[in-house]
Amino acid sequence: MVEIAGVSRVFGTVAAVSNATLHVDRGDFLTVVGPSGCGKTTLLRMIAGFDRPDAGEIRIGGVRMDRVPAWQRSIGMVFQKLALFPHMTAAENVAYPLKMRRFDPARIPGLVDDYLALVRLAEFKDRRPHELSGGQQQRVAIARALVFGPDLLLLDEPLSALDRKLREDMQLEFRRIQQELGVTTINVTHDQREALVMSDRIVVMEGGVIQQADDPVSLYRRPENPFVARFIGVTSMFPGRVTAETPEAVTVTAGEATLKARGGAALGAGAAVECAIRAEQIAIGPRDGAPRFENAVDGIVRQRIFEGERMVYAVEVPGLGGAVLNVFDHDPVSHSVYDEAQPVRLEWAARDLIAFPAGPAPAVTTEHKPTGSLTT
Amino acid sequence: MRGSLSKRIAIWGLVWVSLITLSLPTLIVIGASFTAGEIIRFPPEGFSLRWYGELWQLDSFKAALARTFYVSAICTAVSLPVGTLAAIATVRYRIRFRNAVQVYLLLPFTIPLVVSGISMMIFFGEIRILGQLWPVGVALCIINLPFMIWSVSASVNAIDPEIENAAMNCGAPPLQTFLTVTLPAVMPGVITGGLLMFILAFNEFLVSLFLTDSRTVTLPVQIYNSIRSVITPDLAAVSVLYIAIALIAVFLLDRLVGLDIFLRSK
Ligand SMILES: Nc1ncnc2c1ncn2[C@@H]1O[C@H](COP(=O)(O)OP(=O)(O)OP(=O)(O)O)[C@@H](O)[C@H]1O
Ligand SMILES: [Mg+2]
């Protein structure tokens, strides 16, 4: 449906988007996620036709978009700041694309009512945007983007201004409407949770470069590089070196510890690696407990935060060169609580430890770290 | 509590003093215009509409009034499209003469009106239109246009540039976008500016003095001419006419734009 091939856009010395290649299938919900300034809006503006790529090609439904101006593209867009027409009522806003696209005037009122009903705003149709709440304005913008039956829907962080409860409601609302209408959608966000909840596929961007494109579960389970591993989920990293490798498993020494990691990356013995382990994959327990997983290191609790459904620990591990690991403990069995400065043992399965080749990895922006991350 | 009470007294005192000093001359003129006597004085001698009647009898006054309306209408009609487009262009687009236009916006405060008046008199004389009425309207538009541009610029600055992208995304080509989205969004500024231009032209004296003669004299010049001979209460009546027109303008502004928007100058 949408194909983006080698697209770049440079502003002065800033490469806002570099050589981006991706495709979206008909009816799919694709989310582009990445930290602030990584080029998400720039990419979307080029797809919508407000900006042109310096290199590369954008095709929608098989048609090259180079010479198609924005107003001739069948694209509905919900803008970051909504951009409703302030001098029109909700109904007039929704009717606007129908008028501009020369729909049969007799059909317009019916369509407007249908779509206002779809976003549950029927009784607010005669209000101006400034007489509506943030969430209601949001829904007018959604109705306006969808009413003419676009081939493609673009969402530029339309939920970022809302409070958390409303945002989560709207995420589900978007998903419901998108599935009901089956419209191909590209959504942009810097909220990894939103990306995981809403999408069929996720594209992770950083510094204008696409890092990985995958379905949510694969992206979460099999990040392809340290940036993705750190950006999605709460992940602790520490350096190590490969001592032995089989197709099934990699043996890594890190500090004084010898660890088993997931195989398959063909790193080569002696290679320097970055090891990544997710907070929820680590089991925390007393040092004298029976071993549960292949990997075990001893540490000292440095910080403890109670988040209700789980306990979040930051554990310093002297044996890993003093690395601090984040641990989520959901322990349904023992209800043990470990205090600060208490010695503990951390364990995890070999398949959950990922060894990435160490290298000049892209700098990780920490400003959008998810909740529960204590240290980096 | 005491502190806030004395603060309130101080603030309200200031408000009232300002209101009274601002409105006192107006009130005196209004009072004086209703006098039944022969000279302007306050408090008036008795109450009558005599001087309004005399004013209405005066053909020279009626003609001058009509000319003033005509000149102001021309001034407003020219400034609406020119000022609106100029304002949108200078604020929105990185046009070539942007700096020149911005310097021009400061001109009314740097060039004395006498100079503008003389130079326009010479220029109009050269191209042989001096002595006609419509060039006066154009001249008033030229000297006051910056006010129009300012007024519209304020509106242009307040709109979210993204709404034009939104219009295009809805399928509107550039001209439609301009007509259906940009223009309505700057309408408050256009109306405010238009009323301002009308009032300014209606009141303008100095430049009109240079550009009019006895056949094309406008009301402010006419008033000036008559106070040089003898001051009668019909001048107070004319002043009341001016006050009435100013009030009508404010009323229209409130109706069309909403005074709250204007006062917040969004
Ligand atoms: N018109 C422009 N002129 C110059 N630089 C620009 C322009 N637009 C974007 N940039 C730069 O390009 C980079 C990408 O910007 P973009 O707006 O695409 O980021 P984003 O991923 O949408 O960020 P956010 O999540 O904060 O909205 C940034 O470094 C930005 O400063
Ligand atoms: Mg953005």
XYZ file of C-alpha atoms and ligand atoms in Angstrom:
674
model
C 0.000 0.000 0.000
C 2.688 2.463 1.043
C 6.255 1.977 -0.049
C 9.075 4.202 1.065
C 12.321 3.496 -0.707
C 15.622 5.069 0.332
C 14.015 8.331 1.393
C 16.264 11.049 2.845
C 15.592 14.591 3.958
C 18.335 16.973 5.047
C 17.837 20.354 6.748
C 21.115 22.238 6.491
C 23.496 19.936 8.282
C 20.828 17.867 10.041
C 19.886 14.614 8.339
C 16.320 14.446 9.650
C 15.626 11.212 7.753
C 18.397 9.083 6.217
C 17.794 6.421 3.629
C 14.542 5.198 5.135
C 13.011 2.143 3.543
C 9.786 0.612 4.761
C 6.439 -0.608 3.536
C 2.956 -0.780 4.973
C 0.458 -3.412 3.873
C -3.144 -2.556 3.108
C -5.226 -2.424 6.285
C -2.204 -2.511 8.566
C -1.605 -0.295 11.556
C 2.054 0.699 11.523
C 3.620 2.755 14.297
C 6.849 4.707 13.915
C 8.388 5.099 17.341
C 11.544 6.875 18.421
C 12.847 9.580 20.717
C 12.113 13.269 20.162
C 13.835 14.707 17.104
C 14.478 11.365 15.405
C 12.663 12.397 12.219
C 9.163 10.972 12.705
C 7.265 14.133 11.814
C 9.568 14.792 8.866
C 8.790 11.338 7.486
C 5.052 11.849 7.927
C 5.102 15.290 6.295
C 6.754 13.811 3.240
C 4.127 11.086 3.021
C 1.352 13.681 3.383
C 2.973 15.842 0.713
C 3.798 18.945 2.788
C 7.480 18.344 2.202
C 9.556 16.598 -0.465
C 12.285 14.024 0.001
C 15.777 15.087 -1.076
C 16.366 11.530 -2.255
C 14.364 8.351 -2.595
C 10.839 7.613 -3.586
C 7.437 7.383 -1.946
C 4.715 5.270 -3.560
C 1.147 5.006 -2.359
C -1.024 2.317 -3.893
C 1.707 1.790 -6.469
C 1.695 5.434 -7.643
C 4.790 7.592 -7.331
C 4.032 10.660 -5.260
C 6.773 13.021 -6.527
C 4.413 15.114 -8.616
C 1.198 14.627 -6.683
C 0.448 17.714 -4.566
C -0.843 17.280 -1.037
C -4.439 18.164 -1.936
C -4.654 15.437 -4.542
C -3.527 12.654 -2.227
C -6.159 10.507 -0.606
C -4.663 10.816 2.851
C -6.375 11.704 6.113
C -4.158 13.172 8.777
C -4.565 13.877 12.470
C -2.032 16.562 13.323
C 0.143 16.755 16.409
C -1.649 19.971 17.410
C -4.914 18.862 15.731
C -5.172 21.959 13.489
C -8.969 22.145 13.559
C -10.473 25.108 11.716
C -11.299 27.525 14.556
C -14.064 29.367 12.727
C -16.041 26.220 11.911
C -18.227 24.045 14.112
C -17.415 20.406 14.685
C -19.836 19.416 11.930
C -18.406 22.000 9.515
C -14.897 20.766 10.227
C -15.950 17.238 9.385
C -17.862 18.381 6.293
C -14.897 20.366 4.967
C -12.979 17.521 3.297
C -16.225 16.303 1.718
C -16.893 19.726 0.205
C -13.335 20.139 -1.003
C -13.367 16.675 -2.528
C -16.644 17.433 -4.278
C -18.826 14.827 -2.698
C -22.471 14.881 -3.703
C -23.883 17.696 -1.481
C -26.928 15.575 -0.686
C -24.740 12.919 0.914
C -22.627 15.254 3.037
C -24.911 15.772 6.071
C -25.487 12.039 6.386
C -21.783 11.224 6.233
C -20.964 13.954 8.753
C -23.540 12.552 11.171
C -22.266 9.009 10.683
C -18.694 9.930 11.434
C -19.537 12.168 14.366
C -21.483 9.223 15.743
C -18.512 6.943 15.103
C -16.342 9.120 17.330
C -19.260 9.559 19.762
C -19.662 13.299 19.303
C -23.162 13.470 17.828
C -24.472 15.905 20.423
C -21.524 18.296 20.048
C -21.829 18.888 16.316
C -22.664 22.596 16.572
C -19.837 23.557 18.909
C -16.736 25.387 17.806
C -13.366 23.772 18.618
C -12.709 26.129 21.542
C -15.981 25.014 23.113
C -14.842 21.378 23.179
C -12.560 19.557 25.599
C -9.161 18.291 24.472
C -10.423 14.754 23.981
C -13.480 15.946 22.066
C -11.338 18.105 19.769
C -9.202 15.048 19.209
C -12.210 13.102 18.062
C -13.331 15.870 15.701
C -9.868 15.695 14.148
C -10.190 11.932 13.787
C -13.627 12.227 12.171
C -12.335 14.899 9.791
C -9.425 12.673 8.764
C -11.610 9.622 8.174
C -14.869 10.980 6.766
C -13.906 10.970 3.096
C -12.670 7.395 3.186
C -8.940 7.995 2.714
C -6.649 5.274 1.415
C -4.233 6.111 4.167
C -4.516 7.594 7.655
C -1.574 9.428 9.229
C -1.449 10.117 12.950
C 1.251 12.459 14.267
C 1.336 11.875 18.009
C -2.257 13.000 18.319
C -2.506 11.525 21.789
C 0.575 13.084 23.340
C -1.282 16.088 24.773
C -3.847 14.034 26.655
C -3.744 12.819 30.222
C -2.922 9.183 30.735
C -6.441 7.845 31.261
C -7.871 9.626 28.234
C -4.851 8.615 26.203
C -5.339 4.954 26.962
C -9.046 5.211 26.135
C -8.249 6.941 22.868
C -5.637 4.324 21.963
C -8.283 1.635 22.166
C -10.745 3.919 20.366
C -8.299 4.408 17.498
C -7.721 0.697 17.291
C -11.471 0.036 17.267
C -12.166 2.593 14.529
C -9.169 1.527 12.494
C -10.243 -2.111 12.588
C -13.884 -1.235 11.925
C -12.961 0.743 8.810
C -9.904 -1.288 7.859
C -7.999 1.844 6.868
C -4.239 1.586 6.433
C -2.671 3.682 9.177
C 0.723 5.120 9.976
C 0.959 6.342 13.531
C 3.851 8.253 15.034
C 4.682 8.324 18.719
C 7.538 8.427 21.166
C 5.593 6.315 23.628
C 6.715 2.706 23.351
C 3.682 1.481 25.261
C 1.334 3.101 22.778
C 3.312 1.509 19.958
C 3.092 -1.958 21.494
C -0.604 -1.667 22.334
C -1.895 -0.315 19.039
C 0.226 -1.631 16.222
C 0.380 -4.504 13.784
C 3.927 -3.495 13.011
C 6.403 -1.138 14.652
C 9.284 0.787 13.130
C 11.913 2.039 15.571
C 13.775 5.160 14.454
C 16.764 6.949 15.918
C 18.771 9.821 14.466
C 16.804 9.683 11.217
C 17.707 6.033 10.668
C 15.293 3.109 10.836
C 16.693 0.707 13.424
C 14.223 -2.135 13.143
C 10.798 -2.898 11.696
C 8.872 -5.805 13.157
C 5.654 -6.924 14.759
C 5.345 -5.905 18.425
C 6.103 -9.310 19.929
C 9.169 -9.957 17.750
C 10.418 -6.454 18.330
C 10.140 -6.925 22.059
C 11.558 -10.434 22.143
C 14.214 -10.101 19.455
C 15.638 -6.589 19.319
C 18.256 -6.373 16.590
C 20.542 -3.835 18.198
C 21.277 -2.318 21.602
C 19.310 0.830 20.803
C 16.110 -1.087 20.188
C 16.769 -3.278 23.223
C 17.055 -0.216 25.431
C 14.297 1.842 23.852
C 11.613 -0.833 24.078
C 11.107 -2.234 27.551
C 13.336 -1.750 30.570
C 16.679 -3.265 29.779
C 19.994 -3.355 31.595
C 23.208 -3.492 29.624
C 26.742 -4.500 30.538
C 29.851 -5.219 28.464
C 31.413 -8.659 28.025
C 33.508 -10.846 25.757
C 32.624 -14.054 23.891
C 34.601 -17.082 25.054
C 32.766 -19.825 23.208
C 29.995 -19.994 20.675
C 27.655 -22.687 19.340
C 24.601 -22.058 17.135
C 22.391 -22.546 20.205
C 24.268 -20.577 22.815
C 27.018 -18.086 23.410
C 29.256 -18.142 26.421
C 30.251 -14.704 27.613
C 32.544 -13.507 30.356
C 31.511 -10.262 31.917
C 33.564 -9.001 34.855
C 34.190 -12.129 36.929
C 31.024 -13.893 35.776
C 30.632 -16.473 33.045
C 27.203 -16.292 31.472
C 25.206 -18.133 28.852
C 23.430 -16.048 26.238
C 21.025 -16.642 23.364
C 22.823 -17.922 20.261
C 22.350 -17.309 16.579
C 24.179 -14.048 16.013
C 27.523 -15.496 14.816
C 29.649 -13.176 16.881
C 32.902 -15.158 16.842
C 34.976 -16.156 19.836
C 36.835 -13.258 21.419
C 34.374 -10.637 20.157
C 33.513 -7.755 22.479
C 29.766 -7.673 23.163
C 27.055 -5.614 24.852
C 24.841 -7.884 26.914
C 21.177 -6.978 27.383
C 18.727 -8.410 29.877
C 15.138 -7.289 30.476
C 14.030 -6.353 33.953
C 11.101 -8.790 34.020
C 13.255 -11.766 32.979
C 15.453 -11.565 36.050
C 14.460 -13.627 39.075
C 15.525 -12.186 42.402
C 16.030 -14.422 45.436
C 18.131 -15.145 48.497
C 21.722 -16.201 47.929
C 21.204 -19.623 49.476
C 18.225 -20.643 47.304
C 18.207 -23.601 44.915
C 19.433 -22.613 41.414
C 16.568 -21.936 38.985
C 18.215 -20.683 35.758
C 21.459 -21.050 33.828
C 22.813 -17.674 34.803
C 23.317 -16.488 38.356
C 25.111 -13.485 39.804
C 25.239 -12.095 43.327
C 24.342 -8.505 44.028
C 23.293 -5.970 46.607
C 19.951 -4.129 46.518
C 20.587 -0.432 46.033
C 17.065 0.846 45.553
C 13.567 -0.500 45.921
C 10.364 0.988 44.537
C 6.919 -0.434 45.148
C 4.669 0.027 42.108
C 1.678 -1.920 43.339
C 1.568 -4.846 40.972
C 5.317 -5.272 41.148
C 8.424 -4.418 43.099
C 11.175 -2.667 41.167
C 14.747 -3.169 42.336
C 18.041 -1.683 41.257
C 20.693 -4.247 42.143
C 24.397 -3.574 41.994
C 26.426 -6.574 40.846
C 30.127 -6.275 41.790
C 30.888 -9.438 39.781
C 29.751 -7.667 36.576
C 32.131 -4.769 37.025
C 29.665 -2.973 39.289
C 26.848 -2.921 36.712
C 23.452 -2.016 38.136
C 20.610 -4.243 36.900
C 16.943 -3.280 36.982
C 14.691 -6.049 38.196
C 10.888 -6.318 38.128
C 9.676 -8.736 40.740
C 6.082 -9.942 40.347
C 6.691 -12.882 42.639
C 3.294 -14.550 43.009
C 4.632 -17.219 45.363
C 6.742 -16.025 48.241
C 5.871 -12.304 48.567
C 9.463 -11.765 49.658
C 10.693 -8.207 49.932
C 14.375 -7.381 49.868
C 15.615 -4.298 51.629
C 18.184 -1.841 50.509
C 21.758 -3.069 51.148
C 20.515 -6.647 51.394
C 22.581 -9.287 49.528
C 20.561 -11.120 46.873
C 21.074 -13.497 43.970
C 19.873 -12.654 40.448
C 19.133 -15.427 37.973
C 17.923 -15.601 34.411
C 17.603 -18.024 31.535
C 20.217 -18.212 28.772
C 17.580 -17.476 26.084
C 16.780 -14.122 27.731
C 20.319 -12.743 27.690
C 21.139 -11.157 24.342
C 24.715 -10.479 23.282
C 25.075 -7.678 20.682
C 28.366 -6.999 18.954
C 29.887 -4.038 20.786
C 30.566 -1.045 18.605
C 29.878 2.592 18.145
C 26.237 2.070 19.026
C 23.949 5.083 18.525
C 23.759 7.227 21.599
C 20.720 6.328 23.614
C 18.405 9.139 24.524
C 17.127 8.606 27.997
C 14.410 11.238 28.136
C 11.613 8.850 27.230
C 12.643 6.089 29.558
C 9.618 4.140 30.638
C 8.366 4.004 34.183
C 10.196 1.666 36.449
C 13.618 2.382 35.086
C 15.785 3.328 37.974
C 19.229 3.616 36.534
C 20.874 3.248 33.192
C -7.223 42.143 54.671
C -6.387 45.783 55.409
C -3.573 45.697 52.870
C -5.821 44.376 50.148
C -8.529 46.928 51.049
C -6.209 49.894 50.668
C -4.889 48.351 47.473
C -8.407 48.111 46.122
C -9.132 51.711 47.042
C -5.950 52.806 45.285
C -6.746 50.831 42.149
C -10.357 51.948 41.943
C -9.324 55.531 42.654
C -6.905 55.377 39.750
C -9.532 53.857 37.476
C -12.050 56.576 38.281
C -9.574 59.414 37.911
C -8.576 58.056 34.519
C -12.154 57.558 33.420
C -13.138 61.079 34.457
C -10.145 62.842 32.901
C -10.592 60.845 29.709
C -14.301 61.426 29.370
C -14.693 64.913 30.829
C -13.890 66.847 27.630
C -16.311 64.652 25.731
C -19.053 65.174 28.279
C -18.516 68.951 28.249
C -18.718 69.076 24.470
C -21.871 66.995 24.441
C -23.399 69.264 27.053
C -22.366 72.422 25.237
C -23.858 71.217 21.965
C -27.334 71.281 23.459
C -27.149 74.904 24.492
C -29.919 77.314 23.492
C -27.590 80.320 23.667
C -25.304 81.947 21.111
C -21.907 80.857 22.368
C -20.208 77.635 23.378
C -20.282 77.336 27.136
C -20.612 74.801 29.888
C -22.976 74.309 31.603
C -25.209 75.057 28.619
C -27.837 77.780 28.693
C -31.069 75.845 28.599
C -31.564 72.822 26.409
C -32.335 72.750 22.697
C -31.469 70.993 19.474
C -31.130 74.394 17.843
C -27.513 74.012 16.790
C -28.058 70.576 15.328
C -30.838 72.125 13.272
C -28.620 74.999 12.154
C -25.904 72.539 11.252
C -28.317 70.583 9.101
C -29.386 73.775 7.338
C -25.792 74.478 6.381
C -25.200 73.165 2.853
C -21.454 73.582 3.116
C -21.483 71.304 6.149
C -23.654 68.654 4.529
C -21.474 68.624 1.439
C -18.313 68.361 3.511
C -19.825 65.515 5.507
C -20.745 63.632 2.342
C -17.252 64.157 0.941
C -15.715 62.871 4.152
C -17.807 59.711 3.958
C -16.787 59.285 0.336
C -13.091 59.762 1.072
C -13.206 57.397 4.062
C -15.009 54.757 2.018
C -12.364 54.921 -0.703
C -9.609 54.744 1.869
C -11.197 51.675 3.496
C -11.988 49.976 0.212
C -8.408 50.302 -1.015
C -6.840 49.314 2.287
C -8.881 46.123 2.798
C -7.381 44.020 -0.020
C -3.999 45.753 -0.087
C -3.448 45.688 3.665
C -4.735 42.147 4.120
C -2.584 40.659 1.396
C 0.456 42.679 2.447
C 0.069 41.541 6.044
C -0.320 37.876 5.133
C 2.613 38.080 2.739
C 5.008 39.768 5.141
C 4.191 37.548 8.084
C 3.839 34.240 6.290
C 6.143 34.140 3.354
C 9.802 34.912 3.189
C 9.267 37.411 0.437
C 12.000 39.508 -1.081
C 10.998 42.955 0.093
C 10.107 41.841 3.571
C 12.588 44.212 5.221
C 11.567 47.134 3.073
C 7.935 46.568 3.968
C 8.771 46.371 7.637
C 10.637 49.668 7.481
C 7.649 51.163 5.712
C 5.505 50.097 8.640
C 7.483 52.434 10.869
C 7.236 55.418 8.548
C 4.117 57.050 9.979
C 6.035 57.591 13.198
C 9.144 58.971 11.612
C 7.874 61.208 8.828
C 5.798 64.186 9.971
C 2.397 64.331 8.318
C 3.209 67.825 7.070
C 5.964 66.332 4.951
C 3.680 63.578 3.631
C 1.032 66.197 2.891
C 3.370 68.484 0.973
C 4.992 65.690 -0.997
C 1.656 64.226 -1.993
C 0.352 67.630 -2.945
C 3.341 68.079 -5.255
C 3.042 64.571 -6.646
C -0.708 64.781 -7.259
C -0.162 68.162 -8.850
C 2.420 66.694 -11.194
C 0.142 63.908 -12.386
C -2.763 66.364 -12.569
C -5.192 64.784 -10.178
C -4.963 67.447 -7.515
C -8.365 68.983 -6.945
C -10.287 65.753 -7.401
C -11.757 64.006 -4.426
C -10.832 60.341 -4.864
C -7.051 60.938 -4.641
C -7.614 62.224 -1.119
C -9.005 58.806 -0.158
C -6.013 57.069 -1.740
C -3.635 59.429 0.046
C -5.254 58.731 3.413
C -4.995 55.027 2.672
C -1.276 55.393 1.951
C -0.458 57.246 5.154
C -2.612 55.014 7.386
C -2.053 51.619 5.749
C 0.484 50.508 8.377
C -2.321 50.448 10.948
C -4.270 48.086 8.717
C -1.244 45.872 8.200
C -0.554 45.760 11.923
C -4.082 44.834 12.719
C -4.145 41.974 10.209
C -0.622 40.831 11.121
C -1.731 40.309 14.687
C -4.413 37.916 13.422
C -2.064 36.161 11.038
C 0.447 35.605 13.809
C -2.238 34.079 15.984
C -3.244 31.365 13.522
C -1.600 27.974 13.580
C 0.257 27.584 10.244
C -0.640 23.924 10.372
C -4.321 24.650 9.643
C -3.380 25.486 6.071
C -1.663 22.127 5.747
C -4.777 20.609 7.266
C -6.913 22.281 4.598
C -4.710 20.934 1.825
C -4.806 17.535 3.450
C -8.605 17.806 3.272
C -8.290 18.257 -0.471
C -8.318 22.046 -0.812
C -6.000 23.497 -3.489
C -4.009 26.601 -2.469
C -6.598 29.170 -3.594
C -9.435 27.345 -1.827
C -7.253 27.021 1.247
C -6.692 30.753 1.229
C -10.349 31.613 0.747
C -11.909 29.104 3.112
C -9.340 28.842 5.884
C -6.697 31.574 5.907
C -9.015 34.487 5.177
C -11.750 33.611 7.700
C -9.077 33.067 10.329
C -7.670 36.587 9.818
C -11.136 38.169 9.513
C -11.126 39.681 13.018
C -7.958 41.572 12.141
C -9.374 42.640 8.783
C -12.567 44.009 10.325
C -10.703 45.778 13.097
C -8.271 47.235 10.609
C -11.035 48.294 8.246
C -12.934 50.149 10.963
C -9.724 51.733 12.134
C -8.941 52.910 8.611
C -12.415 54.372 8.250
C -12.205 56.303 11.504
C -8.676 57.509 10.824
C -9.691 58.745 7.373
C -12.833 60.334 8.772
C -10.753 62.290 11.277
C -7.715 63.059 9.173
C -6.959 66.753 8.949
C -3.410 67.700 8.066
C -2.893 65.807 4.825
C -6.452 66.612 3.747
C -5.685 70.283 4.297
C -2.987 70.102 1.629
C -4.981 68.057 -0.832
C -8.357 69.784 -0.754
C -9.570 73.138 -1.962
C -12.847 74.977 -1.456
C -14.661 72.591 -3.839
C -13.380 69.390 -2.241
C -13.081 70.391 1.399
C -13.718 67.576 3.910
C -15.300 67.912 7.311
C -12.209 68.234 9.505
C -10.833 70.930 7.210
C -14.221 72.617 7.143
C -14.264 72.727 10.941
C -10.798 74.180 10.952
C -11.847 76.866 8.515
C -14.861 77.832 10.568
C -13.059 78.101 13.889
C -10.778 80.618 12.266
C -13.729 82.943 11.794
C -16.229 82.640 14.636
C -16.737 79.892 17.188
C -20.425 78.988 17.448
C -22.063 76.027 19.199
C -22.544 74.229 15.895
C -18.896 73.203 16.281
C -19.844 71.396 19.467
C -22.609 69.688 17.510
C -20.084 68.546 14.895
C -17.888 67.204 17.645
C -20.815 65.187 18.955
C -21.230 63.774 15.472
C -17.636 62.583 15.631
C -18.204 61.017 19.013
C -21.272 59.242 17.664
C -19.322 57.823 14.751
C -16.575 56.584 17.050
C -19.213 54.872 19.203
C -20.779 53.255 16.151
C -17.381 51.909 15.163
C -16.832 50.426 18.620
C -20.337 48.938 18.505
C -19.685 47.363 15.125
C -16.380 46.015 16.344
C -18.093 44.393 19.290
C -20.797 42.923 17.062
C -18.522 41.634 14.332
C -15.384 40.638 16.159
C -16.111 40.707 19.859
C -14.453 43.397 21.926
C -12.883 40.863 24.243
C -10.848 39.484 21.346
C -9.893 42.985 20.305
C -8.835 44.043 23.784
C -6.763 40.918 24.251
C -5.445 41.803 20.778
C -5.014 38.181 19.906
N 11.995 22.780 8.893
C 13.099 22.342 9.517
N 14.259 23.043 9.427
C 15.374 22.609 10.038
N 15.447 21.496 10.779
C 14.347 20.757 10.928
C 13.112 21.145 10.304
N 12.177 20.224 10.623
C 12.804 19.312 11.396
N 14.094 19.630 11.584
C 15.082 18.837 12.343
O 15.001 17.516 11.907
C 15.067 16.603 12.986
C 13.846 15.718 13.009
O 12.700 16.504 13.319
P 11.248 15.888 13.447
O 10.309 17.003 13.632
O 11.004 14.987 12.308
O 11.382 15.065 14.794
P 10.277 14.148 15.521
O 10.802 12.763 15.505
O 8.951 14.388 14.953
O 10.364 14.696 17.019
P 9.193 14.907 18.106
O 8.928 13.570 18.724
O 9.827 15.836 19.079
O 8.013 15.502 17.399
C 15.247 17.457 14.231
O 16.610 17.456 14.563
C 14.763 18.806 13.816
O 15.467 19.810 14.512
Mg 7.082 15.295 15.723
